[in-house]
Coordinates of C-alpha atoms and ligand atoms in Angstrom, one line a residue:
M1 CA 71.3 111.9 224.9
V2 CA 74.6 113.9 225.1
E3 CA 74.4 113.8 228.9
N4 CA 73.8 110.1 228.9
K5 CA 76.7 109.5 226.7
N6 CA 79.0 111.6 228.9
L7 CA 77.8 109.8 232.0
R8 CA 78.3 106.4 230.4
N9 CA 81.8 107.4 229.3
T10 CA 82.9 108.4 232.8
G11 CA 82.0 105.0 234.4
F12 CA 83.8 101.7 234.3
L13 CA 81.5 100.4 231.6
G14 CA 82.2 103.5 229.6
I15 CA 85.9 102.8 229.9
L16 CA 85.4 99.3 228.7
E17 CA 83.3 100.5 225.9
H18 CA 86.0 103.0 224.9
M19 CA 88.6 100.2 224.9
A20 CA 86.5 98.2 222.6
E21 CA 85.9 101.2 220.3
D22 CA 89.6 102.0 220.3
K23 CA 90.8 98.6 219.3
K24 CA 92.1 98.5 215.8
R25 CA 90.5 96.1 213.4
L26 CA 92.5 93.1 212.3
L27 CA 91.4 90.7 209.6
T28 CA 93.1 87.8 207.9
G29 CA 92.1 85.3 205.4
I30 CA 93.2 81.7 205.3
Q31 CA 93.2 79.1 202.7
S32 CA 93.5 75.6 204.0
S33 CA 96.9 74.2 203.2
G34 CA 96.0 70.6 204.1
Q35 CA 97.6 68.8 207.0
L36 CA 99.5 71.3 209.0
H37 CA 103.2 70.8 210.0
I38 CA 105.2 72.4 212.8
G39 CA 106.6 74.9 210.2
N40 CA 103.1 76.2 209.5
Y41 CA 102.5 76.4 213.3
L42 CA 105.6 78.3 214.1
G43 CA 105.6 80.5 211.0
A44 CA 101.9 81.4 210.7
L45 CA 99.5 80.1 213.4
K46 CA 101.5 80.8 216.6
P47 CA 102.3 84.4 215.8
F48 CA 98.6 85.0 215.0
V49 CA 97.5 83.4 218.3
E50 CA 99.9 85.6 220.2
S51 CA 98.6 88.8 218.8
Y52 CA 94.9 88.5 217.7
D53 CA 93.3 89.4 221.0
K54 CA 94.9 92.8 221.1
Y55 CA 92.6 93.8 218.2
E56 CA 89.0 93.4 217.1
S57 CA 89.9 90.3 215.1
T58 CA 88.3 88.5 212.2
L59 CA 89.4 85.3 210.7
M60 CA 88.0 84.5 207.3
V61 CA 88.2 81.2 205.5
A62 CA 88.9 82.2 201.9
D63 CA 86.9 79.4 200.3
Y64 CA 86.2 81.3 197.1
H65 CA 89.9 82.0 196.7
A66 CA 90.4 78.2 197.1
L67 CA 88.2 77.7 194.0
T68 CA 90.9 79.2 191.9
S69 CA 92.9 76.0 192.4
L70 CA 90.5 73.4 193.8
R71 CA 87.7 71.6 191.9
N72 CA 86.9 68.9 194.4
P73 CA 83.7 69.8 196.4
D74 CA 84.2 67.1 199.1
Q75 CA 87.8 68.2 199.6
L76 CA 86.8 71.8 199.8
R77 CA 84.1 71.1 202.4
E78 CA 86.6 69.1 204.4
N79 CA 89.3 71.8 204.1
I80 CA 86.9 74.5 205.4
V81 CA 86.1 72.6 208.6
D82 CA 89.7 71.5 209.0
V83 CA 91.2 75.0 208.8
V84 CA 88.7 76.4 211.4
A85 CA 89.4 73.4 213.7
D86 CA 93.2 73.9 213.3
Y87 CA 93.0 77.6 214.4
I88 CA 90.8 76.8 217.3
A89 CA 93.0 74.0 218.4
V90 CA 96.1 76.1 218.5
G91 CA 94.4 78.7 220.7
V92 CA 92.0 81.0 218.8
N93 CA 89.0 81.7 220.9
P94 CA 85.9 81.9 218.6
T95 CA 84.2 84.1 221.2
V96 CA 87.0 86.7 220.9
A97 CA 87.6 86.5 217.1
T98 CA 84.9 86.5 214.6
I99 CA 85.4 83.4 212.4
F100 CA 83.4 83.1 209.2
K101 CA 83.7 81.9 205.6
Q102 CA 83.9 84.2 202.7
S103 CA 81.2 82.5 200.6
D104 CA 78.6 83.1 203.3
I105 CA 78.8 86.9 202.8
L106 CA 77.8 87.7 199.2
E107 CA 79.0 91.2 199.5
H108 CA 82.6 90.1 199.1
T109 CA 82.1 89.0 195.5
E110 CA 79.8 92.0 194.8
L111 CA 82.4 94.5 196.0
A112 CA 85.2 92.6 194.2
W113 CA 83.3 93.3 190.9
I114 CA 83.2 97.0 191.7
F115 CA 86.9 97.1 192.3
E116 CA 87.6 95.1 189.1
C117 CA 85.9 97.9 187.3
L118 CA 88.3 100.4 188.8
V119 CA 91.7 98.8 188.2
T120 CA 93.3 98.0 184.9
V121 CA 94.3 94.7 183.3
P122 CA 98.0 95.7 183.2
F123 CA 97.8 96.4 186.9
L124 CA 96.4 93.0 187.8
S125 CA 98.8 91.2 185.5
Q126 CA 101.7 92.4 187.7
A127 CA 100.4 90.4 190.7
H128 CA 103.0 87.8 191.8
A129 CA 100.6 84.9 192.2
Y130 CA 99.3 85.4 188.7
K131 CA 102.7 86.1 187.1
D132 CA 104.3 83.1 188.7
K133 CA 101.7 80.8 187.3
V134 CA 102.0 82.3 183.8
S135 CA 105.8 82.2 184.0
K136 CA 105.6 78.4 184.7
G137 CA 103.6 78.1 181.5
L138 CA 100.4 77.2 183.3
D139 CA 97.0 78.4 182.2
A140 CA 95.8 80.9 184.8
N141 CA 92.0 81.1 185.2
A142 CA 90.3 84.5 185.3
G143 CA 89.6 83.9 189.0
L144 CA 93.3 83.8 189.7
F145 CA 93.7 87.0 187.7
N146 CA 91.0 88.8 189.7
Y147 CA 92.1 87.2 193.0
P148 CA 93.6 90.4 194.5
M149 CA 90.4 92.3 194.0
L150 CA 88.4 89.7 195.9
M151 CA 91.0 89.9 198.6
A152 CA 90.8 93.7 198.6
A153 CA 87.0 93.3 199.1
D154 CA 87.5 90.9 202.0
I155 CA 89.7 93.4 203.7
L156 CA 88.0 96.7 202.9
L157 CA 84.4 95.7 203.6
Y158 CA 85.3 95.6 207.3
D159 CA 87.2 98.9 207.6
T160 CA 90.3 96.8 208.5
D161 CA 93.3 98.5 209.9
V162 CA 95.8 95.6 209.9
V163 CA 96.2 92.5 207.9
P164 CA 98.6 89.8 209.3
V165 CA 100.0 87.9 206.4
G166 CA 103.2 86.1 205.3
E167 CA 105.7 88.0 203.2
D168 CA 104.3 86.4 200.1
Q169 CA 101.0 88.3 200.6
R170 CA 102.6 91.8 201.0
Q171 CA 101.8 92.8 197.4
H172 CA 98.2 91.8 197.8
I173 CA 97.8 94.3 200.6
E174 CA 99.3 97.0 198.4
Y175 CA 96.6 96.0 195.9
A176 CA 93.9 96.4 198.5
R177 CA 95.2 99.9 199.3
E178 CA 95.2 100.7 195.7
A179 CA 91.6 99.6 195.3
A180 CA 90.6 101.7 198.3
A181 CA 92.4 104.8 196.9
K182 CA 90.9 104.3 193.4
F183 CA 87.4 104.0 194.9
N184 CA 87.9 107.0 197.2
L185 CA 89.1 109.1 194.3
A186 CA 86.3 108.1 192.1
Y187 CA 83.4 108.3 194.6
G188 CA 84.6 110.1 197.7
E189 CA 86.2 108.9 200.9
T190 CA 84.7 105.5 201.7
F191 CA 87.4 103.0 202.5
K192 CA 90.2 102.9 205.0
E193 CA 93.6 102.0 203.6
P194 CA 94.8 98.9 205.4
K195 CA 98.4 98.1 206.6
E196 CA 100.0 94.7 206.3
M197 CA 101.4 93.2 209.5
I198 CA 104.2 90.9 208.4
L199 CA 104.4 88.3 211.0
K200 CA 107.6 88.4 213.0
D201 CA 110.0 86.2 211.1
V202 CA 110.7 83.0 212.9
G203 CA 113.1 82.2 210.1
T204 CA 112.7 79.1 208.0
V205 CA 111.9 76.1 210.1
P206 CA 113.9 73.2 208.7
G207 CA 112.4 69.9 207.8
V208 CA 113.9 66.5 208.7
D209 CA 116.2 66.7 205.7
G210 CA 117.5 70.2 206.5
K211 CA 115.6 71.9 203.6
K212 CA 112.6 74.3 204.4
M213 CA 109.9 72.2 206.1
S214 CA 107.2 72.0 203.5
K215 CA 104.4 69.6 202.6
S216 CA 105.8 69.6 199.0
Y217 CA 109.1 68.2 200.2
N218 CA 107.9 65.3 202.3
N219 CA 110.1 66.3 205.1
T220 CA 107.6 67.5 207.7
I221 CA 106.9 66.8 211.3
P222 CA 103.1 66.8 211.5
L223 CA 101.4 69.2 213.9
F224 CA 98.4 67.0 214.9
G225 CA 100.1 63.6 214.3
T226 CA 100.1 60.9 216.9
D227 CA 103.0 60.7 219.4
E228 CA 104.4 57.8 217.3
A229 CA 104.2 59.8 214.0
I230 CA 106.0 62.7 215.7
R231 CA 108.7 60.4 217.2
T232 CA 109.2 58.7 213.9
A233 CA 109.6 62.0 212.1
V234 CA 112.0 63.4 214.7
M235 CA 114.2 60.3 214.8
S236 CA 114.5 60.5 211.0
I237 CA 116.2 64.0 211.2
K238 CA 119.4 63.9 209.2
T239 CA 122.6 64.0 211.2
D240 CA 126.3 63.6 210.4
S241 CA 128.5 60.8 211.6
T242 CA 130.1 62.5 214.7
A243 CA 130.9 59.7 217.2
V244 CA 129.1 59.6 220.5
G245 CA 131.0 61.6 223.1
A246 CA 132.4 64.1 220.6
P247 CA 131.2 67.7 220.7
L248 CA 128.3 68.5 218.3
N249 CA 127.8 71.8 216.5
P250 CA 124.5 73.4 217.6
E251 CA 124.7 75.9 214.8
T252 CA 124.5 73.4 212.0
D253 CA 122.5 70.6 213.7
I254 CA 118.9 70.4 212.4
T255 CA 117.6 68.9 215.7
F256 CA 119.1 71.8 217.7
Q257 CA 117.4 74.3 215.4
L258 CA 114.1 72.7 216.3
H259 CA 115.0 72.6 220.0
A260 CA 115.2 76.4 219.8
H261 CA 111.4 76.4 219.3
F262 CA 110.3 73.8 221.7
T263 CA 112.9 73.3 224.4
P264 CA 112.7 75.5 227.6
N265 CA 116.2 74.7 228.8
L266 CA 117.9 75.5 225.6
A267 CA 121.1 76.9 227.1
E268 CA 121.7 73.7 228.9
I269 CA 121.3 71.6 225.8
Q270 CA 123.6 73.9 223.9
K271 CA 126.2 73.5 226.6
R272 CA 125.9 69.7 226.4
Y273 CA 126.3 69.9 222.6
M274 CA 129.5 71.7 222.9
D275 CA 130.8 69.6 225.8
G276 CA 130.0 66.4 223.9
T277 CA 127.8 65.1 226.7
I278 CA 124.7 64.6 224.5
G279 CA 124.4 62.4 221.4
Y280 CA 122.1 62.9 218.4
K281 CA 119.8 60.1 219.6
E282 CA 119.3 61.5 223.1
S283 CA 118.9 65.0 221.6
K284 CA 116.2 63.8 219.2
E285 CA 114.4 61.9 222.0
L286 CA 114.3 65.1 224.1
L287 CA 113.1 67.1 221.2
A288 CA 110.3 64.6 220.4
N289 CA 109.2 64.8 224.1
N290 CA 109.2 68.6 224.0
I291 CA 107.2 68.8 220.8
I292 CA 104.7 66.3 222.1
A293 CA 104.4 68.2 225.4
T294 CA 103.7 71.4 223.4
I295 CA 101.2 70.1 221.0
S296 CA 99.3 67.4 222.9
P297 CA 96.9 69.9 224.5
M298 CA 96.2 71.3 220.9
R299 CA 95.7 67.8 219.6
E300 CA 93.2 67.1 222.4
R301 CA 91.3 70.4 221.7
R302 CA 91.2 69.5 218.0
A303 CA 89.9 66.0 218.7
A304 CA 87.2 67.3 221.0
L305 CA 85.9 69.7 218.4
S306 CA 83.0 68.2 216.4
R307 CA 82.1 69.1 212.8
E308 CA 78.8 70.4 214.2
A309 CA 80.6 72.7 216.6
V310 CA 82.7 74.1 213.8
I311 CA 79.7 74.7 211.6
Q312 CA 77.9 76.5 214.5
I313 CA 81.0 78.8 214.9
L314 CA 80.9 79.6 211.2
K315 CA 77.2 80.4 211.3
D316 CA 77.6 82.6 214.3
G317 CA 80.5 84.4 212.8
A318 CA 78.7 84.9 209.5
E319 CA 75.9 86.8 211.3
V320 CA 78.4 89.2 212.8
A321 CA 80.2 89.7 209.5
R322 CA 77.0 90.0 207.5
A323 CA 75.7 92.9 209.6
K324 CA 79.0 94.8 209.0
A325 CA 79.3 93.9 205.4
S326 CA 75.7 94.7 204.4
A327 CA 75.9 98.2 206.1
K328 CA 79.1 99.0 204.2
M329 CA 77.7 97.7 200.9
K330 CA 74.6 99.8 201.2
L331 CA 76.8 102.8 201.3
V332 CA 78.9 101.6 198.4
R333 CA 75.8 100.9 196.3
E334 CA 74.6 104.5 196.9
K335 CA 78.0 105.9 196.1
V336 CA 78.5 104.1 192.8
G337 CA 74.9 105.0 191.7
V338 CA 73.2 101.6 191.5
A339 CA 70.9 102.2 194.5
L340 CA 67.6 103.7 193.3
Y341 CA 65.1 102.5 195.8
Ligands
ADP1 P1 104.0 74.5 202.6 O1 105.4 75.0 202.3 O2 104.0 73.3 203.5 O3 103.1 74.3 201.4 P2 102.4 76.8 203.0 O4 103.1 77.5 201.8 O5 101.0 76.4 202.9 O6 103.3 75.6 203.5 O7 102.6 77.8 204.3 C1 101.6 78.4 204.9 C2 102.3 79.4 205.9 O8 103.0 78.6 206.9 C3 103.3 80.3 205.2 O9 102.8 81.5 204.8 C4 104.4 80.4 206.2 O10 104.1 81.6 207.0 C5 104.3 79.2 207.1 N1 105.4 78.2 206.9 C6 105.3 77.2 206.0 N2 106.4 76.5 206.1 C7 107.2 77.1 207.0 C8 108.6 76.9 207.4 N3 109.3 75.8 207.0 N4 109.1 77.8 208.3 C9 108.4 78.8 208.7 N5 107.1 79.1 208.3 C10 106.6 78.3 207.5
LIG2 N1 95.4 85.3 199.7 C1 95.6 84.8 201.0 C2 96.6 83.6 201.1 O1 96.6 82.9 200.1 C3 94.3 84.5 201.7 C4 93.4 85.6 201.8 C5 92.2 85.8 201.2 C6 93.6 86.8 202.7 N2 91.6 86.9 201.6 C7 92.4 87.6 202.5 C8 94.6 87.1 203.6 C9 92.3 88.8 203.2 C10 94.4 88.3 204.3 C11 93.3 89.1 204.1 O2 97.2 83.4 202.0

């Protein structure tokens, strides 16, 4: 056996195998946020697409987390399919990343329970998501309260090394580390403590009114909209009343800030702004063309993806995830003392 292993490890296949073994594990969870806009794309999806294949990557649809705020089953079903289709459309290859949904792997809620028995109520009441809701005078459900322990289970079940998330989720990764540490202390070394990977800040992408682009502000440029919807949104970007032929300030202009993400010859446009050889209308038309050029291949991929194909991807992903999760939970059950036979 030992000889075989050595032999294998000296050959090309061995090297490949080593590379696969050496890859760190990355996992992230996503809740559907409805119709995506280009702010979501630049701030969340694009950075993920650019880094996921350097890791052994897993993308999990957090459908049980979604239940903390959504009580519409049709909507939930639709959101699950949509979010998978969105990620595939922007470039995630489902044969490279494992894509599955949380509710398919029962071990997540099972492990969450065990973690809940290890942390205290005051600890969980410090979580931002919960605190924010309570501070707004809203009634938080117990699911929202326990949310960080379900998230800890999502991460720890797979011996995850890195968790790419937005800044708003940093604290939840600390909670996952805490759950791992508490468990390891009580029952012996079992879980790896994960690190957050805060996605490179693209800054805040402005909406057509200059505020942060957000679905709540009605100021978005849709990611998968028709050419016409994109042109209409871009043409509605707020401008000042500088006369045509006068220089424009690229630093304050919303259109220019968006050019920075979509326009290859940015320096040339900047020069034309300062020389006064481009007006807002032309600048917006160029921007709309560049946005459309970037996203039309994604839109086509999304349109070509059937519901059935997405469901098959989720089923295949669940098989891979289940094998890992059930092996880990077997160990956990033994450690905590519930496994008798
Ligand atoms: P919305 O503000 O439209 O509700 P979400 O809060 O659902 O968007 O955002 C999901 C992710 O998309 C965020 O974690 C963030 O990384 C990214 N994002 C959203 N809006 C922007 C923006 N205007 N600029 C940069 N990133 C953004
Ligand atoms: N709570 C995360 C969010 O709202 C989603 C999430 C659930 C997640 N489980 C996760 C993120 C595990 C990273 C890892 O964005």
